[in-house]
C-alpha cells in the first residue's frame, strides 16, 4: 500500500484531504452549536456551520480532483493556494480573535492549521515529484 501511495502521492493526498474535509465538514454542520460553545464566544454556530459547509465543498473538490489517475496540476495548485489561505487565516484569527476564544478553540484552530500546513507540504512535494518524473 505504501508503494502505491508513494507512486502517486498527489492522488493519495488529494483523496485523503477530500475524505477528511467531508467528514470534518459534516461534523461541523451537524454539531455547529456544540462546537461553537466549546470554541468560545467569538465562534457563533453560524460561523461554525459556514466553515462546515465550506469544508463539504472543499472535500467534493478534492475527491473530484483525485478521480483521474493523475490529478490536474491546476487543481493541485488551487488546493495548495486554498491550504495556504487557511493557514494564514488561522494565524490571523489566533492573533486578532484569541480573546474571544476558549483554550479549546485556540487549540483546535492551531492544530487544524498545522495539519493543513502539513497536507499542503505533501501536495507541494507530490507536484515536485511528478515534475521530476516527467522531466
mmCIF file of C-alpha atoms in Angstrom:
data_model
loop_
_atom_site.group_PDB
_atom_site.id
_atom_site.type_symbol
_atom_site.label_atom_id
_atom_site.label_comp_id
_atom_site.label_asym_id
_atom_site.label_seq_id
_atom_site.Cartn_x
_atom_site.Cartn_y
_atom_site.Cartn_z
ATOM 1 C CA UNK A 1 0.000 0.000 0.000
ATOM 2 C CA UNK A 2 2.823 2.429 0.812
ATOM 3 C CA UNK A 3 4.381 1.738 -2.574
ATOM 4 C CA UNK A 4 1.103 2.713 -4.247
ATOM 5 C CA UNK A 5 0.868 5.931 -2.222
ATOM 6 C CA UNK A 6 4.496 6.729 -2.994
ATOM 7 C CA UNK A 7 3.908 6.165 -6.729
ATOM 8 C CA UNK A 8 1.088 8.682 -6.863
ATOM 9 C CA UNK A 9 1.445 10.905 -3.822
ATOM 10 C CA UNK A 10 -0.766 13.641 -5.275
ATOM 11 C CA UNK A 11 -3.704 11.312 -5.884
ATOM 12 C CA UNK A 12 -3.431 9.843 -2.379
ATOM 13 C CA UNK A 13 -3.125 13.224 -0.664
ATOM 14 C CA UNK A 14 -5.961 14.782 -2.659
ATOM 15 C CA UNK A 15 -8.186 11.795 -1.888
ATOM 16 C CA UNK A 16 -7.320 11.803 1.830
ATOM 17 C CA UNK A 17 -7.826 15.576 2.074
ATOM 18 C CA UNK A 18 -11.185 15.240 0.354
ATOM 19 C CA UNK A 19 -12.398 12.438 2.600
ATOM 20 C CA UNK A 20 -11.247 14.204 5.776
ATOM 21 C CA UNK A 21 -12.775 17.508 4.664
ATOM 22 C CA UNK A 22 -16.135 15.833 4.030
ATOM 23 C CA UNK A 23 -16.163 14.166 7.450
ATOM 24 C CA UNK A 24 -14.996 17.302 9.260
ATOM 25 C CA UNK A 25 -17.445 19.483 7.341
ATOM 26 C CA UNK A 26 -20.370 17.197 8.113
ATOM 27 C CA UNK A 27 -19.381 17.140 11.778
ATOM 28 C CA UNK A 28 -19.188 20.920 11.954
ATOM 29 C CA UNK A 29 -22.575 21.310 10.268
ATOM 30 C CA UNK A 30 -24.301 18.739 12.479
ATOM 31 C CA UNK A 31 -22.650 19.835 15.720
ATOM 32 C CA UNK A 32 -22.233 23.561 14.989
ATOM 33 C CA UNK A 33 -23.854 24.656 18.237
ATOM 34 C CA UNK A 34 -21.781 22.359 20.405
ATOM 35 C CA UNK A 35 -18.531 23.202 18.623
ATOM 36 C CA UNK A 36 -19.262 26.938 18.874
ATOM 37 C CA UNK A 37 -19.911 26.698 22.602
ATOM 38 C CA UNK A 38 -16.612 24.845 23.095
ATOM 39 C CA UNK A 39 -14.654 27.287 20.923
ATOM 40 C CA UNK A 40 -15.700 30.419 22.786
ATOM 41 C CA UNK A 41 -17.911 33.482 22.334
ATOM 42 C CA UNK A 42 -16.180 34.601 19.113
ATOM 43 C CA UNK A 43 -17.312 31.399 17.359
ATOM 44 C CA UNK A 44 -21.034 31.549 16.707
ATOM 45 C CA UNK A 45 -22.946 28.488 15.479
ATOM 46 C CA UNK A 46 -23.437 30.291 12.171
ATOM 47 C CA UNK A 47 -19.699 30.750 11.679
ATOM 48 C CA UNK A 48 -19.031 27.114 12.560
ATOM 49 C CA UNK A 49 -21.779 25.977 10.168
ATOM 50 C CA UNK A 50 -20.365 28.175 7.379
ATOM 51 C CA UNK A 51 -16.929 26.615 7.865
ATOM 52 C CA UNK A 52 -18.547 23.173 7.767
ATOM 53 C CA UNK A 53 -20.387 23.953 4.522
ATOM 54 C CA UNK A 54 -17.152 25.282 3.016
ATOM 55 C CA UNK A 55 -15.363 22.057 4.017
ATOM 56 C CA UNK A 56 -18.076 19.968 2.369
ATOM 57 C CA UNK A 57 -17.450 21.791 -0.912
ATOM 58 C CA UNK A 58 -13.678 21.613 -0.403
ATOM 59 C CA UNK A 59 -13.976 17.874 0.139
ATOM 60 C CA UNK A 60 -16.025 17.379 -3.020
ATOM 61 C CA UNK A 61 -13.471 19.420 -4.995
ATOM 62 C CA UNK A 62 -10.608 17.264 -3.689
ATOM 63 C CA UNK A 63 -12.399 13.968 -4.327
ATOM 64 C CA UNK A 64 -13.308 15.052 -7.864
ATOM 65 C CA UNK A 65 -9.704 16.143 -8.456
ATOM 66 C CA UNK A 66 -8.420 12.786 -7.169
ATOM 67 C CA UNK A 67 -10.554 10.722 -9.570
ATOM 68 C CA UNK A 68 -8.260 10.783 -12.621
ATOM 69 C CA UNK A 69 -5.102 8.663 -12.475
ATOM 70 C CA UNK A 70 -3.102 11.886 -12.067
ATOM 71 C CA UNK A 71 -4.772 14.991 -10.590
ATOM 72 C CA UNK A 72 -4.595 18.024 -12.868
ATOM 73 C CA UNK A 73 -1.827 20.450 -11.962
ATOM 74 C CA UNK A 74 -4.192 23.437 -11.884
ATOM 75 C CA UNK A 75 -6.423 21.640 -9.357
ATOM 76 C CA UNK A 76 -3.434 20.831 -7.154
ATOM 77 C CA UNK A 77 -2.227 24.431 -7.373
ATOM 78 C CA UNK A 78 -5.684 25.663 -6.364
ATOM 79 C CA UNK A 79 -5.678 23.220 -3.436
ATOM 80 C CA UNK A 80 -2.247 24.470 -2.343
ATOM 81 C CA UNK A 81 -3.413 28.082 -2.541
ATOM 82 C CA UNK A 82 -6.517 27.222 -0.526
ATOM 83 C CA UNK A 83 -4.426 25.457 2.097
ATOM 84 C CA UNK A 84 -2.107 28.468 2.334
ATOM 85 C CA UNK A 85 -5.097 30.787 2.741
ATOM 86 C CA UNK A 86 -6.456 28.525 5.513
ATOM 87 C CA UNK A 87 -3.149 28.609 7.398
ATOM 88 C CA UNK A 88 -2.803 32.388 7.059
ATOM 89 C CA UNK A 89 -6.441 32.909 8.051
ATOM 90 C CA UNK A 90 -5.959 30.684 11.084
ATOM 91 C CA UNK A 91 -2.904 32.678 12.146
ATOM 92 C CA UNK A 92 -4.846 35.930 11.794
ATOM 93 C CA UNK A 93 -7.733 34.552 13.867
ATOM 94 C CA UNK A 94 -5.332 33.382 16.558
ATOM 95 C CA UNK A 95 -3.637 36.792 16.671
ATOM 96 C CA UNK A 96 -6.696 39.025 16.399
ATOM 97 C CA UNK A 97 -9.506 36.964 17.901
ATOM 98 C CA UNK A 98 -7.807 34.995 20.641
ATOM 99 C CA UNK A 99 -9.548 36.973 23.400
ATOM 100 C CA UNK A 100 -12.906 35.685 22.162
ATOM 101 C CA UNK A 101 -11.780 32.069 22.017
ATOM 102 C CA UNK A 102 -11.538 29.456 24.725
ATOM 103 C CA UNK A 103 -8.383 27.435 25.213
ATOM 104 C CA UNK A 104 -10.108 24.584 23.360
ATOM 105 C CA UNK A 105 -10.932 26.938 20.476
ATOM 106 C CA UNK A 106 -7.363 28.194 20.264
ATOM 107 C CA UNK A 107 -6.009 24.642 20.368
ATOM 108 C CA UNK A 108 -8.443 23.421 17.699
ATOM 109 C CA UNK A 109 -7.571 26.252 15.319
ATOM 110 C CA UNK A 110 -3.833 25.794 15.885
ATOM 111 C CA UNK A 111 -3.931 22.007 15.433
ATOM 112 C CA UNK A 112 -6.049 22.321 12.280
ATOM 113 C CA UNK A 113 -3.656 24.935 10.863
ATOM 114 C CA UNK A 114 -0.643 22.693 11.471
ATOM 115 C CA UNK A 115 -2.448 19.736 9.858
ATOM 116 C CA UNK A 116 -3.436 21.801 6.816
ATOM 117 C CA UNK A 117 0.131 23.106 6.530
ATOM 118 C CA UNK A 118 1.457 19.531 6.570
ATOM 119 C CA UNK A 119 -1.040 18.458 3.905
ATOM 120 C CA UNK A 120 -0.052 21.471 1.821
ATOM 121 C CA UNK A 121 3.603 20.420 2.039
ATOM 122 C CA UNK A 122 2.679 16.910 0.860
ATOM 123 C CA UNK A 123 0.853 18.393 -2.138
ATOM 124 C CA UNK A 124 3.878 20.540 -2.974
ATOM 125 C CA UNK A 125 6.180 17.505 -2.657
ATOM 126 C CA UNK A 126 3.866 15.437 -4.862
ATOM 127 C CA UNK A 127 3.810 18.158 -7.505
ATOM 128 C CA UNK A 128 7.626 18.368 -7.463
ATOM 129 C CA UNK A 129 7.919 14.568 -7.700
ATOM 130 C CA UNK A 130 5.607 14.460 -10.684
ATOM 131 C CA UNK A 131 7.524 17.232 -12.441
ATOM 132 C CA UNK A 132 10.839 15.469 -11.747
ATOM 133 C CA UNK A 133 9.460 12.176 -13.045
ATOM 134 C CA UNK A 134 8.284 13.741 -16.316
ATOM 135 C CA UNK A 135 11.415 15.826 -16.868
#
